[in-house]
């Protein structure tokens, strides 16, 4: 039985792989739990794992650049609505998304998938082009001095990297807003006039889902291409194992008579989410996710992550 080194972030969707309830046929899995930004850089720069969770935007950019070290599997390890991840200075007259045109907005990395979704949403739904914003890339709470991967962006996109942190830049008023999955400390501690752009992000996200049917994909599973070429059935074995683990995780949320998480009404929360989204939207597989992938690829081209519009099938070949 051969060994596979696997790099993932922790989630309930891999718990059954971690504890052995689910096995990858013919393989022993050495699962490594790694913080996302460190994991993505290790995969992109060093091809550090046989199988890995990867930023979807980075995978798109890598495929577009002709990198062939990994191939995608339609296992979408992380998904998230992102309206809650846009923070603004409340003393700058930014009351609506449209007010961001002409402003300076910070983000962790141009390839970060949360940024891809919010840039696309601002352009699609609020007529705020990417080119109308001055973008500053920086670490959220610790300096990050280089990009996740080399990029060549369209001339109309203004992007520079700062040695400061987004939290300090926002608190000091050097930037007007921040896109970040993690909240800036100045927002959490209320040490600066900072708030979420959308005061009720859940309502906005629910309305967005009902309007578009899109539950944004954040991360994808990739496997070393040389392994797939040597063992053609490996991709299917990985898909099957990760799908089984996801199914177990979803059932756990509603079937236990004792709380799995530190939430007193966990089954009620799970049932309310399923009701709001008309079923379980956390689907794997290419066919069920064709629309959301097409949307991502359209945004990626507009962002300059791809020169030509890719089709979803190219991400898995």
GROMACS .gro file of C-alpha atoms in nm:
model
  317
    1UNK     CA    1   0.000   0.000   0.000
    2UNK     CA    2   0.162   0.325  -0.111
    3UNK     CA    3   0.166   0.642   0.099
    4UNK     CA    4   0.024   0.977  -0.004
    5UNK     CA    5   0.131   1.300   0.162
    6UNK     CA    6  -0.175   1.523   0.185
    7UNK     CA    7  -0.180   1.889   0.287
    8UNK     CA    8  -0.516   2.033   0.397
    9UNK     CA    9  -0.669   2.291   0.622
   10UNK     CA   10  -0.879   2.146   0.903
   11UNK     CA   11  -1.253   2.109   0.851
   12UNK     CA   12  -1.526   1.862   0.937
   13UNK     CA   13  -1.517   1.760   0.571
   14UNK     CA   14  -1.187   1.575   0.622
   15UNK     CA   15  -1.250   1.454   0.977
   16UNK     CA   16  -1.347   1.103   0.865
   17UNK     CA   17  -1.019   1.080   0.669
   18UNK     CA   18  -0.823   1.197   0.971
   19UNK     CA   19  -0.975   0.943   1.210
   20UNK     CA   20  -0.971   0.653   0.964
   21UNK     CA   21  -1.346   0.608   0.910
   22UNK     CA   22  -1.278   0.672   0.540
   23UNK     CA   23  -0.981   0.525   0.352
   24UNK     CA   24  -0.836   0.609   0.012
   25UNK     CA   25  -0.841   0.283  -0.183
   26UNK     CA   26  -0.495   0.135  -0.215
   27UNK     CA   27  -0.321   0.413  -0.023
   28UNK     CA   28  -0.222   0.516   0.324
   29UNK     CA   29  -0.284   0.886   0.379
   30UNK     CA   30  -0.037   1.101   0.572
   31UNK     CA   31  -0.260   1.400   0.643
   32UNK     CA   32  -0.094   1.728   0.736
   33UNK     CA   33  -0.308   2.013   0.871
   34UNK     CA   34  -0.157   2.342   0.752
   35UNK     CA   35  -0.263   2.709   0.777
   36UNK     CA   36  -0.406   2.815   0.438
   37UNK     CA   37  -0.162   3.084   0.325
   38UNK     CA   38   0.139   2.871   0.422
   39UNK     CA   39  -0.013   2.565   0.256
   40UNK     CA   40  -0.088   2.741  -0.072
   41UNK     CA   41   0.261   2.886  -0.100
   42UNK     CA   42   0.417   2.546  -0.024
   43UNK     CA   43   0.212   2.386  -0.301
   44UNK     CA   44   0.269   2.658  -0.560
   45UNK     CA   45   0.639   2.712  -0.491
   46UNK     CA   46   0.766   2.373  -0.376
   47UNK     CA   47   0.502   2.118  -0.488
   48UNK     CA   48   0.527   2.008  -0.127
   49UNK     CA   49   0.251   1.741  -0.115
   50UNK     CA   50   0.122   1.458  -0.331
   51UNK     CA   51  -0.234   1.575  -0.275
   52UNK     CA   52  -0.329   1.918  -0.147
   53UNK     CA   53  -0.601   2.168  -0.084
   54UNK     CA   54  -0.531   2.477  -0.294
   55UNK     CA   55  -0.677   2.823  -0.346
   56UNK     CA   56  -0.915   2.798  -0.640
   57UNK     CA   57  -0.796   3.130  -0.786
   58UNK     CA   58  -0.435   3.011  -0.766
   59UNK     CA   59  -0.524   2.684  -0.937
   60UNK     CA   60  -0.697   2.875  -1.216
   61UNK     CA   61  -0.391   3.100  -1.257
   62UNK     CA   62  -0.155   2.800  -1.256
   63UNK     CA   63  -0.357   2.619  -1.525
   64UNK     CA   64  -0.369   2.936  -1.736
   65UNK     CA   65   0.009   2.975  -1.704
   66UNK     CA   66   0.060   2.620  -1.831
   67UNK     CA   67   0.187   2.475  -1.504
   68UNK     CA   68   0.145   2.096  -1.516
   69UNK     CA   69   0.270   1.973  -1.179
   70UNK     CA   70  -0.081   1.925  -1.037
   71UNK     CA   71  -0.421   1.835  -1.177
   72UNK     CA   72  -0.750   1.938  -1.021
   73UNK     CA   73  -1.011   1.704  -0.877
   74UNK     CA   74  -1.368   1.844  -0.849
   75UNK     CA   75  -1.360   1.828  -0.470
   76UNK     CA   76  -1.426   2.179  -0.341
   77UNK     CA   77  -1.279   2.178   0.006
   78UNK     CA   78  -1.395   2.523   0.107
   79UNK     CA   79  -1.689   2.739   0.002
   80UNK     CA   80  -1.809   3.064   0.150
   81UNK     CA   81  -2.025   3.363   0.077
   82UNK     CA   82  -1.806   3.672   0.104
   83UNK     CA   83  -2.026   3.978   0.169
   84UNK     CA   84  -1.916   3.968   0.534
   85UNK     CA   85  -1.549   4.005   0.437
   86UNK     CA   86  -1.549   4.365   0.312
   87UNK     CA   87  -1.460   4.617   0.585
   88UNK     CA   88  -1.475   4.994   0.534
   89UNK     CA   89  -1.385   5.313   0.717
   90UNK     CA   90  -1.711   5.464   0.835
   91UNK     CA   91  -1.570   5.818   0.822
   92UNK     CA   92  -1.513   5.815   0.443
   93UNK     CA   93  -1.870   5.833   0.316
   94UNK     CA   94  -1.871   5.471   0.200
   95UNK     CA   95  -2.232   5.373   0.252
   96UNK     CA   96  -2.291   5.161  -0.059
   97UNK     CA   97  -2.075   4.934  -0.272
   98UNK     CA   98  -2.083   5.198  -0.545
   99UNK     CA   99  -1.896   5.435  -0.312
  100UNK     CA  100  -1.582   5.220  -0.344
  101UNK     CA  101  -1.509   5.353  -0.694
  102UNK     CA  102  -1.201   5.575  -0.675
  103UNK     CA  103  -1.103   5.442  -0.330
  104UNK     CA  104  -0.801   5.252  -0.198
  105UNK     CA  105  -0.878   4.894  -0.094
  106UNK     CA  106  -0.645   4.646   0.075
  107UNK     CA  107  -0.633   4.270   0.024
  108UNK     CA  108  -0.400   3.990   0.128
  109UNK     CA  109  -0.307   3.870  -0.221
  110UNK     CA  110  -0.446   3.933  -0.568
  111UNK     CA  111  -0.480   3.555  -0.611
  112UNK     CA  112  -0.679   3.513  -0.290
  113UNK     CA  113  -1.012   3.365  -0.393
  114UNK     CA  114  -1.216   3.581  -0.154
  115UNK     CA  115  -1.084   3.884  -0.341
  116UNK     CA  116  -1.169   3.730  -0.679
  117UNK     CA  117  -1.530   3.683  -0.571
  118UNK     CA  118  -1.571   4.028  -0.420
  119UNK     CA  119  -1.407   4.205  -0.715
  120UNK     CA  120  -1.642   4.016  -0.946
  121UNK     CA  121  -1.945   4.089  -0.730
  122UNK     CA  122  -1.863   4.461  -0.716
  123UNK     CA  123  -1.826   4.474  -1.093
  124UNK     CA  124  -2.126   4.253  -1.180
  125UNK     CA  125  -2.381   4.377  -0.933
  126UNK     CA  126  -2.270   4.731  -0.845
  127UNK     CA  127  -2.089   4.858  -1.157
  128UNK     CA  128  -1.760   4.913  -0.971
  129UNK     CA  129  -1.484   4.809  -1.215
  130UNK     CA  130  -1.161   4.664  -1.084
  131UNK     CA  131  -0.977   4.942  -1.266
  132UNK     CA  132  -1.161   5.210  -1.063
  133UNK     CA  133  -0.995   5.101  -0.736
  134UNK     CA  134  -0.637   5.139  -0.616
  135UNK     CA  135  -0.546   4.802  -0.467
  136UNK     CA  136  -0.291   4.749  -0.188
  137UNK     CA  137  -0.168   4.396  -0.109
  138UNK     CA  138  -0.033   4.327   0.241
  139UNK     CA  139  -0.052   4.076   0.524
  140UNK     CA  140  -0.350   4.115   0.753
  141UNK     CA  141  -0.170   4.117   1.090
  142UNK     CA  142   0.189   4.031   0.992
  143UNK     CA  143   0.389   4.172   0.699
  144UNK     CA  144   0.386   3.972   0.374
  145UNK     CA  145   0.645   4.114   0.135
  146UNK     CA  146   0.585   3.906  -0.179
  147UNK     CA  147   0.300   3.768  -0.383
  148UNK     CA  148   0.186   3.408  -0.356
  149UNK     CA  149   0.294   3.352  -0.717
  150UNK     CA  150   0.431   3.562  -1.000
  151UNK     CA  151   0.166   3.759  -1.190
  152UNK     CA  152   0.140   3.988  -1.488
  153UNK     CA  153  -0.174   4.199  -1.453
  154UNK     CA  154  -0.352   4.414  -1.713
  155UNK     CA  155  -0.224   4.771  -1.738
  156UNK     CA  156  -0.552   4.916  -1.610
  157UNK     CA  157  -0.529   4.741  -1.271
  158UNK     CA  158  -0.348   4.940  -1.003
  159UNK     CA  159  -0.186   4.701  -0.754
  160UNK     CA  160   0.105   4.759  -0.518
  161UNK     CA  161   0.235   4.572  -0.215
  162UNK     CA  162   0.286   4.739   0.122
  163UNK     CA  163   0.535   4.635   0.393
  164UNK     CA  164   0.277   4.743   0.654
  165UNK     CA  165  -0.023   4.532   0.754
  166UNK     CA  166  -0.378   4.578   0.636
  167UNK     CA  167  -0.492   4.616   0.995
  168UNK     CA  168  -0.254   4.909   1.056
  169UNK     CA  169  -0.325   5.069   0.719
  170UNK     CA  170  -0.699   5.056   0.782
  171UNK     CA  171  -0.672   5.174   1.142
  172UNK     CA  172  -0.449   5.466   1.041
  173UNK     CA  173  -0.674   5.565   0.753
  174UNK     CA  174  -0.411   5.498   0.485
  175UNK     CA  175  -0.665   5.282   0.301
  176UNK     CA  176  -1.042   5.308   0.280
  177UNK     CA  177  -1.140   4.943   0.296
  178UNK     CA  178  -1.011   4.586   0.333
  179UNK     CA  179  -1.113   4.256   0.176
  180UNK     CA  180  -1.015   3.975   0.411
  181UNK     CA  181  -1.162   3.640   0.523
  182UNK     CA  182  -1.022   3.715   0.869
  183UNK     CA  183  -1.146   4.029   1.045
  184UNK     CA  184  -0.896   4.312   1.109
  185UNK     CA  185  -0.822   4.362   1.478
  186UNK     CA  186  -0.919   4.729   1.457
  187UNK     CA  187  -1.269   4.608   1.361
  188UNK     CA  188  -1.289   4.339   1.629
  189UNK     CA  189  -1.164   4.570   1.905
  190UNK     CA  190  -1.337   4.879   1.766
  191UNK     CA  191  -1.019   5.085   1.793
  192UNK     CA  192  -1.093   5.263   1.465
  193UNK     CA  193  -1.409   5.370   1.280
  194UNK     CA  194  -1.443   5.046   1.082
  195UNK     CA  195  -1.752   4.840   0.999
  196UNK     CA  196  -1.864   4.582   0.748
  197UNK     CA  197  -1.987   4.741   0.427
  198UNK     CA  198  -2.302   4.532   0.439
  199UNK     CA  199  -2.455   4.568   0.786
  200UNK     CA  200  -2.652   4.244   0.747
  201UNK     CA  201  -2.424   4.024   0.535
  202UNK     CA  202  -2.629   3.709   0.587
  203UNK     CA  203  -2.936   3.874   0.436
  204UNK     CA  204  -2.727   3.996   0.142
  205UNK     CA  205  -2.572   3.654   0.092
  206UNK     CA  206  -2.909   3.478   0.105
  207UNK     CA  207  -3.049   3.722  -0.151
  208UNK     CA  208  -2.741   3.670  -0.369
  209UNK     CA  209  -2.791   3.292  -0.357
  210UNK     CA  210  -3.157   3.323  -0.451
  211UNK     CA  211  -3.070   3.560  -0.734
  212UNK     CA  212  -2.776   3.368  -0.880
  213UNK     CA  213  -2.777   3.013  -0.742
  214UNK     CA  214  -2.404   3.057  -0.676
  215UNK     CA  215  -2.237   2.930  -0.357
  216UNK     CA  216  -1.879   3.055  -0.408
  217UNK     CA  217  -1.602   2.796  -0.428
  218UNK     CA  218  -1.284   2.888  -0.237
  219UNK     CA  219  -1.052   2.583  -0.240
  220UNK     CA  220  -1.002   2.281  -0.463
  221UNK     CA  221  -0.826   1.946  -0.419
  222UNK     CA  222  -0.525   1.888  -0.647
  223UNK     CA  223  -0.306   1.582  -0.699
  224UNK     CA  224   0.044   1.550  -0.837
  225UNK     CA  225   0.011   1.489  -1.211
  226UNK     CA  226   0.291   1.231  -1.221
  227UNK     CA  227   0.096   1.014  -0.974
  228UNK     CA  228  -0.222   1.030  -1.181
  229UNK     CA  229  -0.030   0.939  -1.495
  230UNK     CA  230   0.123   0.641  -1.315
  231UNK     CA  231  -0.210   0.537  -1.158
  232UNK     CA  232  -0.506   0.647  -1.374
  233UNK     CA  233  -0.762   0.544  -1.109
  234UNK     CA  234  -0.614   0.766  -0.838
  235UNK     CA  235  -0.827   1.071  -0.915
  236UNK     CA  236  -1.146   0.866  -0.884
  237UNK     CA  237  -1.027   0.705  -0.559
  238UNK     CA  238  -0.954   1.048  -0.411
  239UNK     CA  239  -1.288   1.188  -0.523
  240UNK     CA  240  -1.474   0.892  -0.373
  241UNK     CA  241  -1.294   0.915  -0.038
  242UNK     CA  242  -1.336   1.290   0.001
  243UNK     CA  243  -1.701   1.270  -0.105
  244UNK     CA  244  -1.763   1.000   0.156
  245UNK     CA  245  -1.599   1.216   0.423
  246UNK     CA  246  -1.809   1.517   0.320
  247UNK     CA  247  -2.129   1.312   0.334
  248UNK     CA  248  -2.045   1.193   0.685
  249UNK     CA  249  -1.975   1.551   0.796
  250UNK     CA  250  -2.308   1.676   0.661
  251UNK     CA  251  -2.499   1.395   0.833
  252UNK     CA  252  -2.318   1.460   1.161
  253UNK     CA  253  -2.455   1.813   1.178
  254UNK     CA  254  -2.816   1.704   1.195
  255UNK     CA  255  -2.813   1.347   1.327
  256UNK     CA  256  -2.628   1.362   1.658
  257UNK     CA  257  -2.818   1.385   1.986
  258UNK     CA  258  -2.516   1.559   2.145
  259UNK     CA  259  -2.350   1.870   1.997
  260UNK     CA  260  -2.054   1.809   1.770
  261UNK     CA  261  -1.959   2.178   1.782
  262UNK     CA  262  -1.978   2.438   2.055
  263UNK     CA  263  -2.316   2.561   1.936
  264UNK     CA  264  -2.619   2.488   2.154
  265UNK     CA  265  -2.867   2.460   1.864
  266UNK     CA  266  -2.640   2.308   1.601
  267UNK     CA  267  -2.907   2.088   1.432
  268UNK     CA  268  -3.136   2.392   1.412
  269UNK     CA  269  -2.859   2.601   1.252
  270UNK     CA  270  -2.791   2.323   1.000
  271UNK     CA  271  -3.159   2.281   0.917
  272UNK     CA  272  -3.205   2.658   0.876
  273UNK     CA  273  -2.910   2.673   0.635
  274UNK     CA  274  -3.047   2.384   0.427
  275UNK     CA  275  -3.386   2.554   0.419
  276UNK     CA  276  -3.241   2.893   0.319
  277UNK     CA  277  -3.034   2.738   0.039
  278UNK     CA  278  -3.301   2.493  -0.081
  279UNK     CA  279  -3.096   2.186   0.010
  280UNK     CA  280  -2.732   2.108   0.071
  281UNK     CA  281  -2.532   2.325  -0.173
  282UNK     CA  282  -2.193   2.183  -0.070
  283UNK     CA  283  -2.171   1.964  -0.377
  284UNK     CA  284  -1.862   1.809  -0.532
  285UNK     CA  285  -1.829   1.713  -0.898
  286UNK     CA  286  -1.794   1.908  -1.221
  287UNK     CA  287  -2.149   1.890  -1.356
  288UNK     CA  288  -2.318   2.019  -1.040
  289UNK     CA  289  -2.074   2.311  -1.022
  290UNK     CA  290  -2.047   2.413  -1.387
  291UNK     CA  291  -2.223   2.748  -1.339
  292UNK     CA  292  -2.017   2.858  -1.040
  293UNK     CA  293  -1.695   2.754  -1.216
  294UNK     CA  294  -1.792   2.947  -1.529
  295UNK     CA  295  -1.851   3.253  -1.312
  296UNK     CA  296  -1.509   3.215  -1.148
  297UNK     CA  297  -1.336   3.180  -1.484
  298UNK     CA  298  -1.507   3.494  -1.614
  299UNK     CA  299  -1.388   3.684  -1.305
  300UNK     CA  300  -1.037   3.538  -1.336
  301UNK     CA  301  -1.005   3.667  -1.691
  302UNK     CA  302  -1.126   4.013  -1.587
  303UNK     CA  303  -0.874   4.008  -1.299
  304UNK     CA  304  -0.586   3.921  -1.533
  305UNK     CA  305  -0.531   3.579  -1.374
  306UNK     CA  306  -0.595   3.428  -1.717
  307UNK     CA  307  -0.533   3.588  -2.057
  308UNK     CA  308  -0.803   3.383  -2.229
  309UNK     CA  309  -1.132   3.255  -2.088
  310UNK     CA  310  -1.082   2.897  -1.971
  311UNK     CA  311  -1.362   2.645  -1.966
  312UNK     CA  312  -1.430   2.445  -1.647
  313UNK     CA  313  -1.311   2.117  -1.798
  314UNK     CA  314  -0.959   2.259  -1.839
  315UNK     CA  315  -0.920   2.281  -1.461
  316UNK     CA  316  -0.937   1.901  -1.434
  317UNK     CA  317  -0.728   1.783  -1.728
   0.00000   0.00000   0.00000
